mmCIF file of C-alpha atoms (C1' of nucleotides) in Angstrom:
data_model
loop_
_atom_site.group_PDB
_atom_site.id
_atom_site.type_symbol
_atom_site.label_atom_id
_atom_site.label_comp_id
_atom_site.label_asym_id
_atom_site.label_seq_id
_atom_site.Cartn_x
_atom_site.Cartn_y
_atom_site.Cartn_z
ATOM 1 C CA MET A 1 -7.172 16.040 5.845
ATOM 2 C CA ASN A 2 -9.942 14.321 8.068
ATOM 3 C CA ASN A 3 -12.430 17.168 7.305
ATOM 4 C CA LEU A 4 -12.877 15.516 4.208
ATOM 5 C CA THR A 5 -14.944 12.827 4.957
ATOM 6 C CA ASN A 6 -17.418 11.997 7.835
ATOM 7 C CA THR A 7 -16.595 10.080 10.753
ATOM 8 C CA LYS A 8 -18.176 6.717 10.014
ATOM 9 C CA LYS A 9 -22.153 6.007 11.371
ATOM 10 C CA ASP A 10 -23.044 3.224 14.074
ATOM 11 C CA ASN A 11 -26.037 3.053 13.588
ATOM 12 C CA ALA A 12 -25.309 -0.911 13.560
ATOM 13 C CA SER A 13 -25.404 -2.747 17.020
ATOM 14 C CA ASP A 14 -21.540 -4.170 18.117
ATOM 15 C CA ILE A 15 -21.557 -8.043 17.649
ATOM 16 C CA THR A 16 -18.568 -10.417 19.361
ATOM 17 C CA LEU A 17 -18.299 -12.829 17.226
ATOM 18 C CA ASP A 18 -16.223 -16.398 18.372
ATOM 19 C CA GLU A 19 -14.609 -19.217 16.313
ATOM 20 C CA LYS A 20 -17.703 -20.466 14.984
ATOM 21 C CA ASP A 21 -18.641 -17.401 13.439
ATOM 22 C CA ILE A 22 -15.354 -16.670 12.040
ATOM 23 C CA ALA A 23 -15.335 -20.182 10.379
ATOM 24 C CA ILE A 24 -19.136 -19.294 8.649
ATOM 25 C CA LEU A 25 -17.781 -16.022 7.583
ATOM 26 C CA GLN A 26 -14.637 -17.417 5.907
ATOM 27 C CA LEU A 27 -17.221 -20.108 4.015
ATOM 28 C CA LEU A 28 -19.902 -17.543 3.331
ATOM 29 C CA GLU A 29 -16.843 -14.918 1.758
ATOM 30 C CA GLU A 30 -15.593 -18.201 -0.535
ATOM 31 C CA ASP A 31 -18.787 -19.298 -1.964
ATOM 32 C CA ALA A 32 -21.920 -17.672 -0.635
ATOM 33 C CA LYS A 33 -24.538 -20.043 -2.325
ATOM 34 C CA MET A 34 -23.905 -22.188 0.146
ATOM 35 C CA THR A 35 -26.748 -23.822 2.193
ATOM 36 C CA ILE A 36 -27.400 -23.199 6.085
ATOM 37 C CA ARG A 37 -27.327 -27.017 6.155
ATOM 38 C CA ASP A 38 -24.062 -27.145 4.179
ATOM 39 C CA LEU A 39 -22.735 -25.109 6.779
ATOM 40 C CA ALA A 40 -24.444 -26.511 9.570
ATOM 41 C CA ALA A 41 -22.315 -30.385 8.408
ATOM 42 C CA ARG A 42 -18.985 -28.687 7.853
ATOM 43 C CA LEU A 43 -19.398 -26.868 11.572
ATOM 44 C CA ASN A 44 -20.884 -29.654 13.568
ATOM 45 C CA LEU A 45 -23.905 -27.762 14.420
ATOM 46 C CA SER A 46 -27.928 -28.068 13.158
ATOM 47 C CA ALA A 47 -29.224 -25.558 10.889
ATOM 48 C CA THR A 48 -30.740 -23.541 14.000
ATOM 49 C CA PRO A 49 -27.960 -22.160 15.510
ATOM 50 C CA VAL A 50 -25.859 -21.617 11.632
ATOM 51 C CA TYR A 51 -29.005 -19.530 10.789
ATOM 52 C CA GLU A 52 -28.718 -17.477 14.098
ATOM 53 C CA ARG A 53 -25.337 -16.799 13.587
ATOM 54 C CA ILE A 54 -25.905 -15.180 10.023
ATOM 55 C CA ARG A 55 -28.825 -13.395 11.083
ATOM 56 C CA LYS A 56 -27.371 -11.512 13.890
ATOM 57 C CA MET A 57 -24.208 -11.296 11.155
ATOM 58 C CA GLU A 58 -26.011 -9.864 9.040
ATOM 59 C CA GLN A 59 -27.967 -7.394 11.483
ATOM 60 C CA ALA A 60 -25.192 -6.247 12.463
ATOM 61 C CA GLY A 61 -23.836 -5.247 9.779
ATOM 62 C CA VAL A 62 -20.537 -7.420 9.564
ATOM 63 C CA ILE A 63 -21.950 -8.684 6.452
ATOM 64 C CA ARG A 64 -22.663 -5.718 4.310
ATOM 65 C CA GLN A 65 -23.971 -6.977 1.582
ATOM 66 C CA TYR A 66 -24.252 -10.765 -0.687
ATOM 67 C CA ALA A 67 -22.381 -10.170 -4.309
ATOM 68 C CA ALA A 68 -22.012 -11.720 -7.290
ATOM 69 C CA ILE A 69 -18.298 -10.791 -8.389
ATOM 70 C CA VAL A 70 -17.621 -10.487 -12.060
ATOM 71 C CA ASP A 71 -14.480 -10.572 -14.054
ATOM 72 C CA PRO A 72 -13.861 -7.309 -16.294
ATOM 73 C CA SER A 73 -11.875 -8.805 -18.485
ATOM 74 C CA LYS A 74 -15.222 -11.073 -19.434
ATOM 75 C CA ILE A 75 -17.315 -7.862 -20.067
ATOM 76 C CA ASP A 76 -14.872 -5.517 -22.175
ATOM 77 C CA LYS A 77 -13.848 -3.749 -18.875
ATOM 78 C CA ALA A 78 -10.151 -5.197 -18.837
ATOM 79 C CA LEU A 79 -8.209 -2.491 -18.143
ATOM 80 C CA THR A 80 -7.302 -1.277 -14.944
ATOM 81 C CA VAL A 81 -5.868 2.178 -13.540
ATOM 82 C CA LEU A 82 -4.682 3.311 -10.569
ATOM 83 C CA CYS A 83 -5.392 6.978 -10.387
ATOM 84 C CA TYR A 84 -3.386 9.527 -7.849
ATOM 85 C CA ILE A 85 -5.285 12.934 -7.203
ATOM 86 C CA SER A 86 -4.087 16.017 -4.788
ATOM 87 C CA LEU A 87 -6.293 18.602 -4.239
ATOM 88 C CA LYS A 88 -6.205 22.528 -4.728
ATOM 89 C CA GLU A 89 -7.799 23.098 -1.787
ATOM 90 C CA HIS A 90 -8.712 20.753 0.959
ATOM 91 C CA GLY A 91 -11.650 22.384 3.229
ATOM 92 C CA LYS A 92 -14.979 20.550 4.347
ATOM 93 C CA LYS A 93 -16.905 22.101 1.299
ATOM 94 C CA ALA A 94 -14.478 21.353 -1.620
ATOM 95 C CA GLY A 95 -13.832 18.404 -0.501
ATOM 96 C CA GLY A 96 -16.974 17.208 -0.110
ATOM 97 C CA LYS A 97 -17.314 18.507 -3.587
ATOM 98 C CA PHE A 98 -14.852 16.561 -4.517
ATOM 99 C CA ILE A 99 -15.984 12.957 -2.767
ATOM 100 C CA LYS A 100 -19.174 13.768 -4.290
ATOM 101 C CA GLU A 101 -18.968 13.774 -8.028
ATOM 102 C CA ILE A 102 -15.526 11.118 -7.837
ATOM 103 C CA THR A 103 -18.438 8.535 -6.538
ATOM 104 C CA SER A 104 -20.717 9.385 -8.847
ATOM 105 C CA PHE A 105 -18.182 8.284 -11.703
ATOM 106 C CA PRO A 106 -19.514 4.786 -12.318
ATOM 107 C CA GLU A 107 -15.594 4.012 -13.731
ATOM 108 C CA VAL A 108 -14.436 4.166 -10.170
ATOM 109 C CA MET A 109 -14.322 1.193 -7.695
ATOM 110 C CA GLU A 110 -12.737 2.813 -5.105
ATOM 111 C CA CYS A 111 -12.208 6.005 -3.703
ATOM 112 C CA LEU A 112 -9.232 5.818 -0.707
ATOM 113 C CA ASN A 113 -8.041 9.055 0.821
ATOM 114 C CA ILE A 114 -4.922 7.944 2.070
ATOM 115 C CA SER A 115 -1.604 9.593 3.430
ATOM 116 C CA GLY A 116 1.541 10.407 1.455
ATOM 117 C CA GLN A 117 2.456 13.007 -1.472
ATOM 118 C CA PHE A 118 -0.968 12.547 -2.594
ATOM 119 C CA ASP A 119 -4.321 12.858 -1.297
ATOM 120 C CA PHE A 120 -6.912 9.915 -3.170
ATOM 121 C CA MET A 121 -6.167 7.204 -4.595
ATOM 122 C CA LEU A 122 -8.985 5.885 -7.265
ATOM 123 C CA LYS A 123 -9.342 2.556 -8.933
ATOM 124 C CA VAL A 124 -10.917 3.275 -12.335
ATOM 125 C CA GLN A 125 -12.092 0.378 -14.121
ATOM 126 C CA VAL A 126 -12.378 1.012 -18.404
ATOM 127 C CA LYS A 127 -12.198 -0.716 -21.189
ATOM 128 C CA ASP A 128 -9.187 0.163 -22.691
ATOM 129 C CA MET A 129 -6.631 3.005 -22.956
ATOM 130 C CA TYR A 130 -8.647 5.075 -25.003
ATOM 131 C CA ALA A 131 -11.776 4.507 -22.843
ATOM 132 C CA TYR A 132 -9.063 6.025 -20.178
ATOM 133 C CA HIS A 133 -8.120 8.935 -22.043
ATOM 134 C CA GLU A 134 -12.108 9.520 -21.992
ATOM 135 C CA PHE A 135 -12.880 9.330 -18.490
ATOM 136 C CA ASN A 136 -9.465 11.446 -17.838
ATOM 137 C CA VAL A 137 -10.433 14.822 -20.638
ATOM 138 C CA ASN A 138 -14.521 14.423 -19.785
ATOM 139 C CA LYS A 139 -14.477 13.332 -15.711
ATOM 140 C CA LEU A 140 -12.199 14.309 -14.028
ATOM 141 C CA GLY A 141 -10.878 17.123 -16.128
ATOM 142 C CA GLU A 142 -14.085 18.474 -15.105
ATOM 143 C CA LEU A 143 -13.205 18.634 -12.071
ATOM 144 C CA ASP A 144 -12.222 22.279 -10.845
ATOM 145 C CA ASN A 145 -10.318 21.429 -7.331
ATOM 146 C CA ILE A 146 -7.563 19.566 -8.856
ATOM 147 C CA ARG A 147 -3.958 20.163 -7.991
ATOM 148 C CA HIS A 148 -2.294 16.971 -9.948
ATOM 149 C CA MET A 149 -2.545 13.757 -10.849
ATOM 150 C CA GLU A 150 -0.514 10.603 -11.311
ATOM 151 C CA SER A 151 -1.587 7.763 -13.215
ATOM 152 C CA VAL A 152 -0.545 4.153 -12.843
ATOM 153 C CA PHE A 153 -1.483 1.359 -14.946
ATOM 154 C CA VAL A 154 -2.162 -1.748 -13.453
ATOM 155 C CA MET A 155 -0.364 -4.544 -15.944
ATOM 156 C CA SER A 156 -1.860 -8.249 -14.100
ATOM 157 C CA VAL A 157 -3.762 -8.641 -11.308
ATOM 158 C CA ILE A 158 -1.587 -11.419 -8.816
ATOM 159 C CA LYS A 159 -4.180 -11.451 -6.550
ATOM 160 C CA ALA A 160 -7.880 -10.332 -5.984
ATOM 161 C CA THR A 161 -9.610 -11.365 -2.883
ATOM 162 C CA HIS A 162 -12.051 -10.142 -0.940
ATOM 163 C CA ARG A 163 -11.721 -12.493 1.886
ATOM 164 C CA VAL A 164 -10.736 -9.670 5.151
ATOM 165 C CA VAL A 165 -11.540 -12.984 7.299
ATOM 166 C CA TYR A 166 -8.797 -15.569 8.592
ATOM 167 C CA MET B 1 -23.309 -25.048 -7.548
ATOM 168 C CA ASN B 2 -23.588 -27.973 -9.838
ATOM 169 C CA ASN B 3 -22.359 -25.703 -12.651
ATOM 170 C CA LEU B 4 -18.513 -26.056 -11.213
ATOM 171 C CA THR B 5 -18.557 -29.812 -12.622
ATOM 172 C CA ASN B 6 -20.009 -29.008 -16.200
ATOM 173 C CA THR B 7 -18.683 -31.424 -19.106
ATOM 174 C CA LYS B 8 -19.132 -29.168 -21.640
ATOM 175 C CA LYS B 9 -17.025 -26.151 -23.080
ATOM 176 C CA ASP B 10 -14.753 -26.381 -20.074
ATOM 177 C CA ASN B 11 -12.506 -23.796 -22.532
ATOM 178 C CA ALA B 12 -11.936 -20.451 -22.529
ATOM 179 C CA SER B 13 -15.938 -20.541 -23.511
ATOM 180 C CA ASP B 14 -16.638 -16.706 -25.534
ATOM 181 C CA ILE B 15 -19.557 -15.707 -24.792
ATOM 182 C CA THR B 16 -21.589 -12.160 -26.202
ATOM 183 C CA LEU B 17 -23.835 -10.275 -23.499
ATOM 184 C CA ASP B 18 -26.973 -8.507 -24.483
ATOM 185 C CA GLU B 19 -27.986 -5.737 -22.486
ATOM 186 C CA LYS B 20 -30.547 -8.323 -20.601
ATOM 187 C CA ASP B 21 -27.025 -9.917 -19.317
ATOM 188 C CA ILE B 22 -26.534 -7.027 -18.309
ATOM 189 C CA ALA B 23 -29.000 -5.879 -16.443
ATOM 190 C CA ILE B 24 -29.014 -9.051 -14.865
ATOM 191 C CA LEU B 25 -25.068 -8.916 -13.872
ATOM 192 C CA GLN B 26 -25.846 -4.925 -12.297
ATOM 193 C CA LEU B 27 -28.608 -6.494 -10.123
ATOM 194 C CA LEU B 28 -26.475 -9.560 -9.241
ATOM 195 C CA GLU B 29 -23.644 -7.596 -8.298
ATOM 196 C CA GLU B 30 -25.617 -5.743 -5.994
ATOM 197 C CA ASP B 31 -27.777 -8.263 -4.421
ATOM 198 C CA ALA B 32 -26.729 -11.771 -5.182
ATOM 199 C CA LYS B 33 -29.473 -13.270 -3.203
ATOM 200 C CA MET B 34 -32.345 -12.035 -5.133
ATOM 201 C CA THR B 35 -34.751 -15.102 -6.214
ATOM 202 C CA ILE B 36 -34.878 -15.506 -10.376
ATOM 203 C CA ARG B 37 -38.797 -15.253 -9.985
ATOM 204 C CA ASP B 38 -37.989 -11.174 -8.779
ATOM 205 C CA LEU B 39 -34.666 -10.730 -11.520
ATOM 206 C CA ALA B 40 -37.545 -12.180 -14.224
ATOM 207 C CA ALA B 41 -39.658 -9.760 -12.961
ATOM 208 C CA ARG B 42 -37.232 -6.386 -13.027
ATOM 209 C CA LEU B 43 -36.286 -7.582 -16.368
ATOM 210 C CA ASN B 44 -40.227 -8.468 -17.938
ATOM 211 C CA LEU B 45 -39.028 -11.700 -18.840
ATOM 212 C CA SER B 46 -40.310 -15.696 -16.997
ATOM 213 C CA ALA B 47 -37.680 -17.600 -15.042
ATOM 214 C CA THR B 48 -36.200 -19.891 -17.883
ATOM 215 C CA PRO B 49 -34.380 -17.864 -19.806
ATOM 216 C CA VAL B 50 -33.478 -15.790 -16.726
ATOM 217 C CA TYR B 51 -32.104 -19.080 -14.897
ATOM 218 C CA GLU B 52 -30.436 -19.859 -18.439
ATOM 219 C CA ARG B 53 -28.887 -16.458 -18.458
ATOM 220 C CA ILE B 54 -27.355 -16.875 -14.614
ATOM 221 C CA ARG B 55 -26.529 -20.443 -15.624
ATOM 222 C CA LYS B 56 -24.441 -19.552 -18.755
ATOM 223 C CA MET B 57 -22.928 -16.400 -17.332
ATOM 224 C CA GLU B 58 -21.792 -18.742 -14.657
ATOM 225 C CA GLN B 59 -20.489 -21.939 -17.354
ATOM 226 C CA ALA B 60 -18.445 -18.871 -18.722
ATOM 227 C CA GLY B 61 -16.598 -17.198 -16.260
ATOM 228 C CA VAL B 62 -18.609 -13.895 -16.582
ATOM 229 C CA ILE B 63 -19.393 -14.551 -12.796
ATOM 230 C CA ARG B 64 -16.498 -15.784 -10.921
ATOM 231 C CA GLN B 65 -17.995 -15.921 -7.801
ATOM 232 C CA TYR B 66 -21.048 -15.173 -5.784
ATOM 233 C CA ALA B 67 -19.003 -13.802 -2.298
ATOM 234 C CA ALA B 68 -20.602 -12.584 1.418
ATOM 235 C CA ILE B 69 -18.849 -9.058 1.424
ATOM 236 C CA VAL B 70 -17.592 -8.614 5.701
ATOM 237 C CA ASP B 71 -16.828 -5.108 6.694
ATOM 238 C CA PRO B 72 -13.410 -4.684 7.469
ATOM 239 C CA SER B 73 -13.842 -3.058 10.748
ATOM 240 C CA LYS B 74 -16.617 -5.324 12.178
ATOM 241 C CA ILE B 75 -13.985 -8.026 12.306
ATOM 242 C CA ASP B 76 -11.101 -6.086 13.748
ATOM 243 C CA LYS B 77 -9.373 -6.490 10.628
ATOM 244 C CA ALA B 78 -9.468 -1.928 10.790
ATOM 245 C CA LEU B 79 -5.746 -0.753 8.958
ATOM 246 C CA THR B 80 -5.489 -0.563 5.255
ATOM 247 C CA VAL B 81 -1.845 0.246 3.588
ATOM 248 C CA LEU B 82 -1.782 -0.180 -0.092
ATOM 249 C CA CYS B 83 2.360 -1.670 0.134
ATOM 250 C CA TYR B 84 4.559 -0.490 -2.593
ATOM 251 C CA ILE B 85 7.412 -3.011 -3.843
ATOM 252 C CA SER B 86 10.050 -3.278 -6.025
ATOM 253 C CA LEU B 87 12.365 -6.357 -6.712
ATOM 254 C CA LYS B 88 16.188 -7.006 -6.861
ATOM 255 C CA GLU B 89 15.641 -9.342 -9.550
ATOM 256 C CA HIS B 90 12.783 -9.576 -12.432
ATOM 257 C CA GLY B 91 13.108 -12.636 -13.911
ATOM 258 C CA LYS B 92 10.656 -15.454 -13.774
ATOM 259 C CA LYS B 93 12.363 -18.013 -12.006
ATOM 260 C CA ALA B 94 12.818 -14.700 -8.876
ATOM 261 C CA GLY B 95 9.298 -12.789 -9.653
ATOM 262 C CA GLY B 96 7.483 -16.388 -10.081
ATOM 263 C CA LYS B 97 8.861 -17.159 -6.069
ATOM 264 C CA PHE B 98 7.962 -13.885 -4.913
ATOM 265 C CA ILE B 99 4.929 -13.950 -6.340
ATOM 266 C CA LYS B 100 3.811 -17.177 -4.893
ATOM 267 C CA GLU B 101 4.572 -16.516 -1.349
ATOM 268 C CA ILE B 102 3.157 -12.695 -1.810
ATOM 269 C CA THR B 103 -0.036 -14.566 -2.534
ATOM 270 C CA SER B 104 0.360 -17.471 0.853
ATOM 271 C CA PHE B 105 -0.008 -14.348 2.866
ATOM 272 C CA PRO B 106 -4.354 -14.116 4.142
ATOM 273 C CA GLU B 107 -3.289 -10.214 4.620
ATOM 274 C CA VAL B 108 -2.315 -9.688 1.224
ATOM 275 C CA MET B 109 -6.112 -8.962 0.025
ATOM 276 C CA GLU B 110 -4.765 -7.671 -3.484
ATOM 277 C CA CYS B 111 -1.324 -7.662 -5.152
ATOM 278 C CA LEU B 112 -1.062 -6.025 -8.493
ATOM 279 C CA ASN B 113 1.392 -5.471 -10.770
ATOM 280 C CA ILE B 114 2.331 -1.797 -11.664
ATOM 281 C CA SER B 115 3.489 0.216 -13.916
ATOM 282 C CA GLY B 116 6.217 3.227 -12.756
ATOM 283 C CA GLN B 117 8.802 3.039 -10.068
ATOM 284 C CA PHE B 118 7.106 0.015 -8.257
ATOM 285 C CA ASP B 119 7.025 -3.495 -10.200
ATOM 286 C CA PHE B 120 3.900 -4.423 -7.258
ATOM 287 C CA MET B 121 1.256 -2.562 -5.630
ATOM 288 C CA LEU B 122 0.088 -4.572 -2.092
ATOM 289 C CA LYS B 123 -3.821 -4.311 -0.308
ATOM 290 C CA VAL B 124 -3.049 -5.280 3.423
ATOM 291 C CA GLN B 125 -5.644 -5.696 5.817
ATOM 292 C CA VAL B 126 -4.568 -6.054 9.312
ATOM 293 C CA LYS B 127 -6.504 -5.162 12.307
ATOM 294 C CA ASP B 128 -3.514 -2.043 13.643
ATOM 295 C CA MET B 129 -0.167 -0.560 13.113
ATOM 296 C CA TYR B 130 0.553 -2.717 14.917
ATOM 297 C CA ALA B 131 0.064 -6.103 13.236
ATOM 298 C CA TYR B 132 1.213 -4.207 9.526
ATOM 299 C CA HIS B 133 4.768 -3.899 11.789
ATOM 300 C CA GLU B 134 4.354 -7.395 12.200
ATOM 301 C CA PHE B 135 3.379 -7.990 9.197
ATOM 302 C CA ASN B 136 6.573 -6.172 7.562
ATOM 303 C CA VAL B 137 8.716 -8.107 9.915
ATOM 304 C CA ASN B 138 7.582 -11.532 10.132
ATOM 305 C CA LYS B 139 6.636 -11.968 6.321
ATOM 306 C CA LEU B 140 7.413 -9.255 3.970
ATOM 307 C CA GLY B 141 11.062 -9.029 5.690
ATOM 308 C CA GLU B 142 11.557 -12.754 5.319
ATOM 309 C CA LEU B 143 11.226 -12.656 1.599
ATOM 310 C CA ASP B 144 14.948 -12.100 0.033
ATOM 311 C CA ASN B 145 14.026 -10.507 -3.844
ATOM 312 C CA ILE B 146 12.656 -7.354 -2.317
ATOM 313 C CA ARG B 147 14.852 -3.940 -2.627
ATOM 314 C CA HIS B 148 13.036 -1.211 -1.931
ATOM 315 C CA MET B 149 9.566 -1.057 -0.092
ATOM 316 C CA GLU B 150 6.748 1.872 0.214
ATOM 317 C CA SER B 151 3.482 1.914 2.747
ATOM 318 C CA VAL B 152 0.209 4.299 2.212
ATOM 319 C CA PHE B 153 -1.873 4.022 4.369
ATOM 320 C CA VAL B 154 -6.024 5.113 4.092
ATOM 321 C CA MET B 155 -7.284 7.160 6.323
ATOM 322 C CA SER B 156 -10.521 6.501 5.179
ATOM 323 C CA VAL B 157 -12.813 4.593 2.406
ATOM 324 C CA ILE B 158 -14.842 7.189 0.081
ATOM 325 C CA LYS B 159 -15.949 4.553 -1.970
ATOM 326 C CA ALA B 160 -15.257 0.961 -2.065
ATOM 327 C CA THR B 161 -17.211 -1.450 -4.766
ATOM 328 C CA HIS B 162 -16.816 -4.412 -6.244
ATOM 329 C CA ARG B 163 -18.600 -3.381 -9.452
ATOM 330 C CA VAL B 164 -17.159 -3.768 -12.668
ATOM 331 C CA VAL B 165 -20.670 -3.574 -14.929
ATOM 332 C CA TYR B 166 -22.294 0.022 -16.258
ATOM 333 C "C1'" DG C 1 -25.718 -21.587 24.224
ATOM 334 C "C1'" DG C 2 -26.959 -26.261 21.851
ATOM 335 C "C1'" DT C 3 -29.854 -30.267 19.574
ATOM 336 C "C1'" DG C 4 -32.967 -32.934 16.453
ATOM 337 C "C1'" DA C 5 -37.492 -32.715 14.461
ATOM 338 C "C1'" DA C 6 -41.249 -31.154 11.702
ATOM 339 C "C1'" DA C 7 -43.566 -28.325 9.161
ATOM 340 C "C1'" DC C 8 -44.500 -24.481 5.633
ATOM 341 C "C1'" DG C 9 -44.092 -21.360 1.973
ATOM 342 C "C1'" DA C 10 -41.036 -20.854 -1.644
ATOM 343 C "C1'" DA C 11 -37.461 -21.115 -4.316
ATOM 344 C "C1'" DT C 12 -34.891 -23.935 -7.224
ATOM 345 C "C1'" DC C 13 -34.001 -27.035 -11.390
ATOM 346 C "C1'" DT C 14 -35.460 -30.451 -15.225
ATOM 347 C "C1'" DT C 15 -38.512 -31.527 -18.610
ATOM 348 C "C1'" DT C 16 -41.710 -30.884 -22.196
ATOM 349 C "C1'" DC C 17 -44.032 -28.071 -24.399
ATOM 350 C "C1'" DG D 1 -39.715 -18.096 -24.166
ATOM 351 C "C1'" DA D 2 -43.601 -20.860 -20.601
ATOM 352 C "C1'" DA D 3 -45.333 -24.133 -17.953
ATOM 353 C "C1'" DA D 4 -45.928 -27.581 -14.583
ATOM 354 C "C1'" DG D 5 -44.021 -31.072 -11.835
ATOM 355 C "C1'" DA D 6 -40.202 -32.944 -8.868
ATOM 356 C "C1'" DT D 7 -36.499 -31.740 -5.500
ATOM 357 C "C1'" DT D 8 -34.195 -29.062 -2.010
ATOM 358 C "C1'" DC D 9 -33.943 -24.396 0.884
ATOM 359 C "C1'" DG D 10 -35.072 -21.315 4.414
ATOM 360 C "C1'" DT D 11 -37.433 -20.289 8.254
ATOM 361 C "C1'" DT D 12 -40.064 -21.081 11.721
ATOM 362 C "C1'" DT D 13 -41.403 -23.945 16.129
ATOM 363 C "C1'" DC D 14 -41.370 -26.818 19.599
ATOM 364 C "C1'" DA D 15 -40.231 -29.986 22.994
ATOM 365 C "C1'" DC D 16 -35.331 -31.302 25.200
ATOM 366 C "C1'" DC D 17 -30.639 -31.253 26.963
#
DNA sequence: GGTGAAACGAATCTTTC
DNA sequence: GAAAGATTCGTTTCACC
């Protein structure tokens, strides 16, 4: 199933991170609006090296982006569904077509190529069960390469973070 | 951020969002560093109303936080595992204990209470298979309320976004 | 590698209309 | 909604450790 996806393109330069870089990342993961001066004060550094470290990590792709995190329930997208899919054909062409279509759906927040009985796990964010049904019928139902599908519903979110640095 | 210490409307303040609010959210979800002036120019507004709308959405909890999104593979956390867990006891006390312990693990990025044969899905972000084994033995293995566990490995990430506004 | 200070343009935020 | 002002921030540059 490896031929379904491109092996990653490393156009960004590699970089070695020390403890101070890690500390900066941890703080920015929690609050990207923290100023360089605040970061410098917390790390007992001056502003210049902090600024340079951030710039390098941005350039190297360590920091992919700065994002506002929106609460789904506040914008009428309260239902999260995990949708497991296995394909009929796993060839490069058929798999690529599936990927292209799946990624174009805004309801699909995440699409992971996984081990086990299914090929993909989708995380779908919609308003309610009716909206998920519509998504299933009108979008997934239009795809011709799906062998099997299974929906797992998220009843409550115990933990959800973007932090990967620890 | 000053609005973390707001004096008014601390409770579940509901808010009605119009098309302009939605447009602001969509832009900030992609680039939180976009300036208020840029946003104003894009929406054919002046800076003041854009500033006020953002402030209100921050206060109402629509915008939960501003975060730097870090690439896991660049910080030596290249392996993602979905870990499915069912408990022995589902009582409030036993479940609460499990939740408290699970959320304290930094490797656990996500913990979802789900429908189906398992109770929880964990998204675990670690360095490699060895680190996952260590996590399994030393952390999950120490929990006494686990009936069954199953690991699904993420082979590649097709799509990963935090965008929920569309 | 780092400090500390200084400076400019641009941003945020408050006030007033 | 707009406009203007005060304040703070990001950014670059410098001499120096």
